[in-house]
């Protein structure tokens, strides 16, 4: 059987959560392949993206070559489809709307559908995960041609965010239409399903878009717990990284990071820091730059370190540093969020405890007071109260929170587990072997 992941980032460029998910799949699939072969299932992965020019500001040739090689080692393929732009058009809309606009999505989806039909002809079954609006029309096109082509294909539309959640009060009507099409087409044919990355997102699509619960299959995001990035760095390595980026190592730290978009609410840490009156030093790492954060810190007279680029090694160092007391994530209606999983695995021995807004997918990832802490969304005073609570924890209490957080990630949120849970929902042969495969993988 073949498994396709079609996305606008991951292999060639890296922007955020979807890219992290794609790269996690690339890393985890060989383990899943090996176990499925013991049960008579030969899984072949295919990764498809829109085409980018090497001049794209987020193009990473070194990473692209490495991930393409990893895919080839599995016997899989990587290919591109046009999107109607030359990598980054002047009017391309980035962020939660994906690349481009309606015409771009139509072109990319139609091209993807043709590619899926060709790939399905090579396999007994093909499961295609179509990520985000850039590929929202592909499930319709592909499902309509399956019978004529005589192929077995299930297309899963995976929404990682929606216009209705993040563009209100004036959402992009084209994006609303694009997102709605696979939601309602899934009611018409079993060849199309919706991927649920969280209860929050599936409930949102049911409530706001009219989706039906029975059309969902699990499509949760996880982490590759064996990735070298999760190694424990030495104290010298940590201090070197922090000092090179101007982060004070002689003070307790509070950190937050993520894309520089307003709904991530990085301002909440600055506002809460103003209320705790210097008990810890706030560090914000966001890309692109948000000048409003600098103005806010100046107005509230908060001494903060604002880093206007995103560096994964610095992220790891900030989380593992012995004087980092908390990571705060204050976005409202976060669809799921990869950082809570990454952070608790990185900080399993020392460093940041997790504080997140009691909203969206964050709520599902935290057992209050056991493996992390929740604060009232959009309430900097409540965030300050929770920070004070964390600052007052004993060493023993901190170790307990870290241990429970890391165990939760290892036991519930590994990529092999997420992959099998999703595939078993649409492929009977994998469902029959799933429990044995999961036992072997864990």
Coordinates of C-alpha atoms in Angstrom, one line a residue:
X1 CA 0.0 0.0 0.0
X2 CA 1.0 3.6 -0.6
X3 CA 0.8 6.5 1.8
X4 CA 1.0 10.1 0.5
X5 CA 1.5 13.3 2.4
X6 CA 0.8 16.4 0.3
X7 CA 1.7 19.7 2.0
X8 CA 3.0 23.2 1.3
X9 CA 6.0 22.8 3.6
X10 CA 8.3 20.3 5.2
X11 CA 10.8 19.0 2.7
X12 CA 11.9 22.0 0.8
X13 CA 11.0 24.8 3.2
X14 CA 10.1 24.9 6.9
X15 CA 7.7 27.4 8.4
X16 CA 6.0 25.8 11.4
X17 CA 3.7 23.0 12.7
X18 CA 2.9 21.4 9.3
X19 CA 6.5 21.3 8.4
X20 CA 7.4 19.7 11.7
X21 CA 4.6 17.1 11.1
X22 CA 5.9 16.2 7.7
X23 CA 9.5 15.8 8.9
X24 CA 8.3 13.7 11.8
X25 CA 6.6 11.4 9.4
X26 CA 9.7 11.0 7.3
X27 CA 11.7 10.1 10.4
X28 CA 9.2 7.6 11.8
X29 CA 8.0 5.7 8.7
X30 CA 11.0 3.3 8.5
X31 CA 10.2 1.9 11.9
X32 CA 6.5 1.5 11.0
X33 CA 7.5 -0.1 7.7
X34 CA 9.7 -2.7 9.3
X35 CA 6.9 -3.8 11.7
X36 CA 4.2 -3.9 9.1
X37 CA 6.2 -6.1 6.8
X38 CA 6.1 -8.8 9.6
X39 CA 2.3 -8.7 9.0
X40 CA 2.2 -8.9 5.3
X41 CA 1.8 -5.1 4.6
X42 CA 4.4 -3.4 2.4
X43 CA 4.0 0.3 3.0
X44 CA 5.6 2.8 0.5
X45 CA 5.6 6.5 1.4
X46 CA 5.3 9.3 -1.1
X47 CA 5.7 13.0 -0.2
X48 CA 4.4 15.7 -2.5
X49 CA 4.7 19.5 -2.2
X50 CA 4.2 22.6 -4.3
X51 CA 7.3 23.6 -6.2
X52 CA 9.6 26.3 -4.8
X53 CA 12.5 28.2 -6.2
X54 CA 15.8 27.8 -4.4
X55 CA 15.6 31.6 -3.9
X56 CA 12.6 31.3 -1.6
X57 CA 13.6 32.9 1.7
X58 CA 12.7 29.7 3.7
X59 CA 14.3 27.3 1.2
X60 CA 16.7 24.9 2.9
X61 CA 18.8 23.0 0.3
X62 CA 20.8 21.0 2.9
X63 CA 17.7 19.9 4.8
X64 CA 15.8 19.1 1.6
X65 CA 18.6 16.9 0.3
X66 CA 18.8 15.0 3.6
X67 CA 15.0 14.4 3.9
X68 CA 14.8 13.4 0.2
X69 CA 17.5 10.9 0.8
X70 CA 15.7 9.5 3.8
X71 CA 12.5 9.1 1.7
X72 CA 14.5 7.3 -1.0
X73 CA 15.9 4.9 1.6
X74 CA 12.4 3.8 2.4
X75 CA 11.6 3.0 -1.3
X76 CA 9.4 6.1 -1.4
X77 CA 9.3 9.1 -3.7
X78 CA 9.3 12.9 -3.5
X79 CA 7.7 15.0 -6.2
X80 CA 6.3 18.5 -6.7
X81 CA 3.2 20.0 -8.3
X82 CA 2.6 23.5 -9.6
X83 CA 0.7 26.0 -7.5
X84 CA 0.4 28.9 -9.9
X85 CA 3.2 30.8 -8.3
X86 CA 7.0 30.8 -8.9
X87 CA 7.9 29.9 -5.3
X88 CA 6.7 33.1 -3.7
X89 CA 4.4 35.4 -5.7
X90 CA 4.1 39.1 -4.7
X91 CA 0.5 38.5 -3.7
X92 CA 1.0 35.1 -2.0
X93 CA -0.7 34.9 1.4
X94 CA 1.5 33.1 4.0
X95 CA 0.7 31.9 7.4
X96 CA -2.6 30.2 8.2
X97 CA -3.9 30.6 4.7
X98 CA -1.1 28.5 3.2
X99 CA 0.5 29.7 -0.1
X100 CA -1.4 31.9 -2.5
X101 CA -5.1 32.2 -3.0
X102 CA -8.0 30.4 -4.6
X103 CA -6.5 30.1 -8.1
X104 CA -3.3 28.6 -6.6
X105 CA -5.2 26.1 -4.6
X106 CA -7.2 25.0 -7.6
X107 CA -4.1 24.5 -9.7
X108 CA -2.2 22.6 -7.0
X109 CA -5.2 20.4 -6.1
X110 CA -5.9 19.4 -9.7
X111 CA -2.3 18.6 -10.2
X112 CA -2.2 16.6 -7.0
X113 CA -5.3 14.6 -7.9
X114 CA -3.7 13.5 -11.2
X115 CA -0.6 12.5 -9.3
X116 CA -2.6 10.5 -6.8
X117 CA -4.4 8.5 -9.5
X118 CA -1.0 7.6 -11.0
X119 CA 0.4 6.5 -7.7
X120 CA -2.8 4.6 -6.8
X121 CA -2.3 2.5 -9.9
X122 CA 1.0 1.2 -8.5
X123 CA -0.5 0.0 -5.2
X124 CA -3.4 -2.2 -4.0
X125 CA -4.5 0.7 -1.8
X126 CA -3.4 4.3 -1.5
X127 CA -4.1 6.6 1.5
X128 CA -3.5 10.3 0.7
X129 CA -3.3 12.9 3.4
X130 CA -4.0 16.3 1.9
X131 CA -2.9 19.0 4.3
X132 CA -4.4 22.5 4.4
X133 CA -6.4 24.6 1.8
X134 CA -3.7 24.5 -0.9
X135 CA -4.8 20.9 -1.4
X136 CA -8.4 21.2 -0.3
X137 CA -9.9 20.4 -3.7
X138 CA -7.8 17.3 -4.4
X139 CA -10.0 14.8 -2.5
X140 CA -13.0 15.8 -4.7
X141 CA -11.0 15.5 -7.9
X142 CA -9.3 12.3 -7.0
X143 CA -12.4 10.5 -5.6
X144 CA -14.4 11.3 -8.8
X145 CA -11.8 9.6 -11.0
X146 CA -11.2 6.5 -8.8
X147 CA -13.8 4.3 -10.4
X148 CA -12.9 5.4 -14.0
X149 CA -9.2 4.7 -13.3
X150 CA -10.0 1.4 -11.5
X151 CA -7.8 2.3 -8.4
X152 CA -8.2 2.0 -4.7
X153 CA -7.8 5.4 -3.0
X154 CA -8.8 7.1 0.2
X155 CA -8.1 10.8 0.5
X156 CA -8.0 12.4 4.0
X157 CA -8.2 16.2 4.2
X158 CA -6.3 17.4 7.2
X159 CA -7.1 20.9 8.5
X160 CA -4.4 22.3 10.9
X161 CA -6.3 25.6 11.2
X162 CA -9.3 27.3 9.7
X163 CA -10.3 30.8 8.5
X164 CA -13.2 30.7 10.8
X165 CA -10.9 30.3 13.8
X166 CA -8.1 32.6 12.9
X167 CA -9.4 35.2 10.5
X168 CA -12.5 36.4 12.3
X169 CA -14.4 38.7 12.3
X170 CA -13.7 39.0 8.5
X171 CA -12.6 35.6 7.2
X172 CA -11.4 35.0 3.7
X173 CA -14.6 33.8 1.9
X174 CA -12.5 31.8 -0.7
X175 CA -10.7 30.0 2.1
X176 CA -14.0 29.2 3.9
X177 CA -15.3 27.7 0.6
X178 CA -12.2 25.7 0.1
X179 CA -12.2 24.3 3.6
X180 CA -15.9 23.5 3.4
X181 CA -15.7 21.5 0.2
X182 CA -13.9 18.4 1.6
X183 CA -15.9 18.6 4.8
X184 CA -19.1 18.1 2.9
X185 CA -17.8 15.8 0.2
X186 CA -16.7 13.4 2.9
X187 CA -20.5 13.0 3.6
X188 CA -20.9 11.8 0.0
X189 CA -18.3 9.1 -0.4
X190 CA -16.3 6.8 1.8
X191 CA -13.3 7.6 -0.4
X192 CA -12.9 10.9 1.4
X193 CA -12.3 11.3 5.1
X194 CA -11.4 14.2 7.4
X195 CA -8.2 14.0 9.6
X196 CA -8.7 14.9 13.2
X197 CA -5.5 16.4 14.7
X198 CA -7.3 17.1 18.0
X199 CA -10.8 16.9 19.6
X200 CA -10.8 20.7 19.5
X201 CA -10.4 20.8 15.7
X202 CA -12.9 18.0 15.0
X203 CA -15.5 19.7 17.3
X204 CA -14.7 23.0 15.6
X205 CA -15.3 21.5 12.1
X206 CA -18.5 19.9 13.3
X207 CA -19.9 23.0 14.9
X208 CA -18.8 25.7 12.4
X209 CA -18.5 23.8 9.1
X210 CA -21.2 21.1 9.5
X211 CA -18.9 18.1 9.5
X212 CA -20.2 14.7 10.6
X213 CA -18.4 12.9 13.4
X214 CA -18.4 9.6 11.5
X215 CA -16.3 11.0 8.7
X216 CA -13.2 11.7 10.9
X217 CA -10.2 9.5 11.2
X218 CA -7.3 10.2 13.7
X219 CA -4.5 12.2 12.2
X220 CA -2.8 13.4 15.3
X221 CA 0.7 14.9 15.3
X222 CA 3.5 13.4 17.4
X223 CA 7.2 13.5 18.0
X224 CA 10.1 11.3 17.1
X225 CA 11.4 10.6 20.5
X226 CA 14.7 9.2 19.1
X227 CA 15.6 12.4 17.2
X228 CA 19.1 13.6 18.1
X229 CA 17.6 17.0 18.7
X230 CA 16.1 15.7 22.0
X231 CA 19.6 14.9 23.4
X232 CA 20.6 16.5 26.7
X233 CA 23.1 19.2 26.0
X234 CA 26.0 20.0 28.3
X235 CA 26.0 23.0 30.6
X236 CA 28.8 24.6 28.6
X237 CA 26.9 24.1 25.4
X238 CA 23.8 25.7 26.9
X239 CA 25.6 28.7 28.3
X240 CA 27.4 29.2 25.0
X241 CA 24.2 29.2 23.0
X242 CA 22.4 31.5 25.3
X243 CA 25.2 34.1 25.7
X244 CA 25.7 34.2 21.9
X245 CA 22.1 35.3 21.6
X246 CA 22.2 37.8 24.4
X247 CA 20.1 35.8 26.8
X248 CA 21.2 36.5 30.5
X249 CA 22.4 33.3 32.2
X250 CA 22.5 34.9 35.7
X251 CA 18.7 35.3 36.0
X252 CA 15.7 33.0 36.2
X253 CA 14.0 33.0 32.8
X254 CA 10.5 32.8 31.4
X255 CA 10.4 31.9 27.7
X256 CA 7.9 31.8 24.8
X257 CA 8.3 31.2 21.1
X258 CA 6.5 30.6 17.9
X259 CA 5.5 32.3 14.7
X260 CA 5.3 36.1 14.9
X261 CA 1.5 36.4 14.4
X262 CA -0.8 38.2 16.8
X263 CA -3.0 35.2 17.7
X264 CA 0.0 33.4 19.2
X265 CA -0.3 36.1 22.0
X266 CA 3.4 36.5 22.8
X267 CA 2.4 39.8 24.4
X268 CA 0.8 37.8 27.3
X269 CA 4.3 37.0 28.7
X270 CA 5.3 40.7 28.5
X271 CA 2.1 41.7 30.3
X272 CA 2.4 39.0 32.9
X273 CA 6.1 39.9 33.5
X274 CA 5.0 43.5 34.3
X275 CA 2.9 42.1 37.1
X276 CA 5.5 39.8 38.7
X277 CA 7.9 42.8 39.0
X278 CA 11.2 41.3 37.9
X279 CA 10.9 37.8 39.6
X280 CA 12.1 36.3 36.3
X281 CA 13.4 37.6 33.0
X282 CA 11.1 37.1 29.9
X283 CA 12.5 35.9 26.6
X284 CA 10.4 36.0 23.4
X285 CA 11.7 34.3 20.2
X286 CA 9.4 34.9 17.2
X287 CA 9.7 35.1 13.4
X288 CA 8.8 37.3 11.8
X289 CA 9.5 40.3 14.0
X290 CA 6.6 41.8 15.9
X291 CA 7.5 45.5 16.5
X292 CA 4.4 45.8 18.8
X293 CA 6.1 43.5 21.3
X294 CA 9.1 45.9 21.6
X295 CA 6.8 48.9 22.0
X296 CA 4.7 47.0 24.7
X297 CA 7.8 46.1 26.7
X298 CA 9.0 49.7 26.6
X299 CA 5.6 51.1 27.6
X300 CA 5.3 48.6 30.5
X301 CA 9.0 49.1 31.4
X302 CA 9.6 45.4 31.2
X303 CA 13.3 44.3 30.7
X304 CA 12.9 41.5 28.1
X305 CA 15.0 39.8 25.5
X306 CA 13.3 39.8 22.1
X307 CA 14.8 37.5 19.5
X308 CA 13.4 38.1 16.0
X309 CA 14.5 34.9 14.3
X310 CA 13.7 31.2 15.0
X311 CA 16.6 28.9 15.9
X312 CA 15.7 25.3 17.0
X313 CA 19.0 24.9 18.8
X314 CA 18.4 28.0 20.8
X315 CA 14.8 26.8 21.5
X316 CA 16.3 23.6 22.9
X317 CA 18.8 25.5 25.0
X318 CA 16.2 27.8 26.4
X319 CA 14.1 24.9 27.4
X320 CA 16.9 22.8 29.0
X321 CA 18.7 25.7 30.7
X322 CA 18.7 25.1 34.5
X323 CA 17.4 28.6 35.3
X324 CA 14.6 28.6 32.8
X325 CA 11.5 28.3 35.0
X326 CA 8.6 28.1 32.6
X327 CA 7.6 28.0 29.0
X328 CA 4.4 30.0 28.4
X329 CA 2.1 29.3 25.4
X330 CA -0.8 31.7 25.4
X331 CA -2.5 31.3 22.0
X332 CA -6.2 31.1 22.0
X333 CA -7.8 28.3 20.0
X334 CA -4.5 26.7 19.1
X335 CA -5.5 23.7 16.9
X336 CA -3.1 21.4 18.6
X337 CA 0.4 22.7 19.0
X338 CA 3.6 20.8 18.6
X339 CA 5.7 22.8 21.1
X340 CA 4.1 21.3 24.2
X341 CA 5.2 17.8 23.2
X342 CA 8.7 19.0 22.1
X343 CA 9.2 21.1 25.2
X344 CA 8.4 18.4 27.7
X345 CA 10.7 15.9 26.1
X346 CA 13.6 18.5 25.8
X347 CA 13.1 19.6 29.4
X348 CA 12.7 16.1 30.9
X349 CA 15.8 16.6 33.1
X350 CA 16.1 20.3 33.8
X351 CA 14.6 23.6 32.7
X352 CA 11.2 24.8 31.7
X353 CA 7.8 23.7 33.1
X354 CA 4.9 24.1 30.7
X355 CA 2.2 26.8 31.2
X356 CA -0.4 27.1 28.4
X357 CA -3.7 28.8 27.8
X358 CA -6.7 26.7 28.8
X359 CA -7.9 26.8 25.2
X360 CA -8.0 24.6 22.0
X361 CA -5.6 21.8 21.6
X362 CA -3.5 22.9 24.6
X363 CA -6.2 21.9 27.0
X364 CA -6.1 18.3 25.7
X365 CA -2.3 18.1 26.3
X366 CA -2.2 19.1 30.0
X367 CA -3.3 17.4 33.2
X368 CA -3.4 20.5 35.4
X369 CA -0.7 20.5 38.1
X370 CA 0.5 17.0 37.1
X371 CA 2.4 17.5 33.8
X372 CA 1.9 21.2 33.3
X373 CA -0.3 24.2 34.1
X374 CA -3.2 26.0 32.5
X375 CA -4.0 29.7 32.7
X376 CA -7.2 31.6 31.8
X377 CA -6.9 32.7 28.1
X378 CA -6.3 36.4 27.4
X379 CA -5.8 37.1 31.2
X380 CA -2.2 38.3 32.0
X381 CA -3.1 38.6 35.7
X382 CA -4.0 34.9 35.8
X383 CA -0.9 34.0 33.8
X384 CA 1.2 36.0 36.4
X385 CA -0.6 34.0 39.2
X386 CA 0.3 30.7 37.6
X387 CA 3.9 31.8 37.0
X388 CA 4.2 32.7 40.7
X389 CA 2.9 29.2 41.5
X390 CA 5.5 27.6 39.3
X391 CA 8.3 29.8 40.7
X392 CA 7.3 28.6 44.2
X393 CA 7.5 24.9 43.4
X394 CA 10.1 22.8 45.3
X395 CA 12.8 20.9 43.4
X396 CA 10.9 17.7 44.1
X397 CA 7.7 19.1 42.7
X398 CA 9.5 20.3 39.6
X399 CA 11.0 16.9 39.0
X400 CA 7.6 15.3 39.3
X401 CA 6.0 17.6 36.7
X402 CA 8.9 17.0 34.3
X403 CA 8.7 13.2 34.7
X404 CA 5.0 13.1 34.1
X405 CA 5.3 15.4 31.1
X406 CA 8.0 13.3 29.4
X407 CA 6.3 10.0 30.2
X408 CA 3.1 11.3 28.6
X409 CA 4.9 12.3 25.4
X410 CA 6.8 8.9 25.2
X411 CA 3.7 6.8 25.9
X412 CA 1.0 8.7 24.0
X413 CA 2.5 11.1 21.4
X414 CA 5.2 9.2 19.5
X415 CA 5.0 9.4 15.7
X416 CA 4.9 5.6 15.2
X417 CA 1.8 5.4 17.4
X418 CA 0.1 8.3 15.7
X419 CA 0.8 6.8 12.2
X420 CA -0.6 3.4 13.1
X421 CA -3.7 4.9 14.8
X422 CA -4.5 6.8 11.7
X423 CA -3.9 4.1 9.1
X424 CA -5.8 1.4 11.0
X425 CA -9.0 3.6 10.7
X426 CA -9.0 3.3 6.9
X427 CA -7.1 0.1 6.1
X428 CA -8.6 -3.1 7.4
X429 CA -5.3 -5.1 6.9
X430 CA -3.5 -2.6 9.1
X431 CA -6.2 -2.6 11.7
X432 CA -5.9 -6.4 12.0
X433 CA -2.2 -6.1 12.8
X434 CA -2.3 -2.7 14.6
X435 CA -2.2 -3.9 18.2
X436 CA 0.8 -6.3 17.6
X437 CA 2.6 -3.6 15.7
X438 CA 2.1 -1.0 18.4
X439 CA 3.3 -3.4 21.1
X440 CA 6.5 -4.0 19.0
X441 CA 7.0 -0.3 18.4
X442 CA 6.6 0.7 22.0

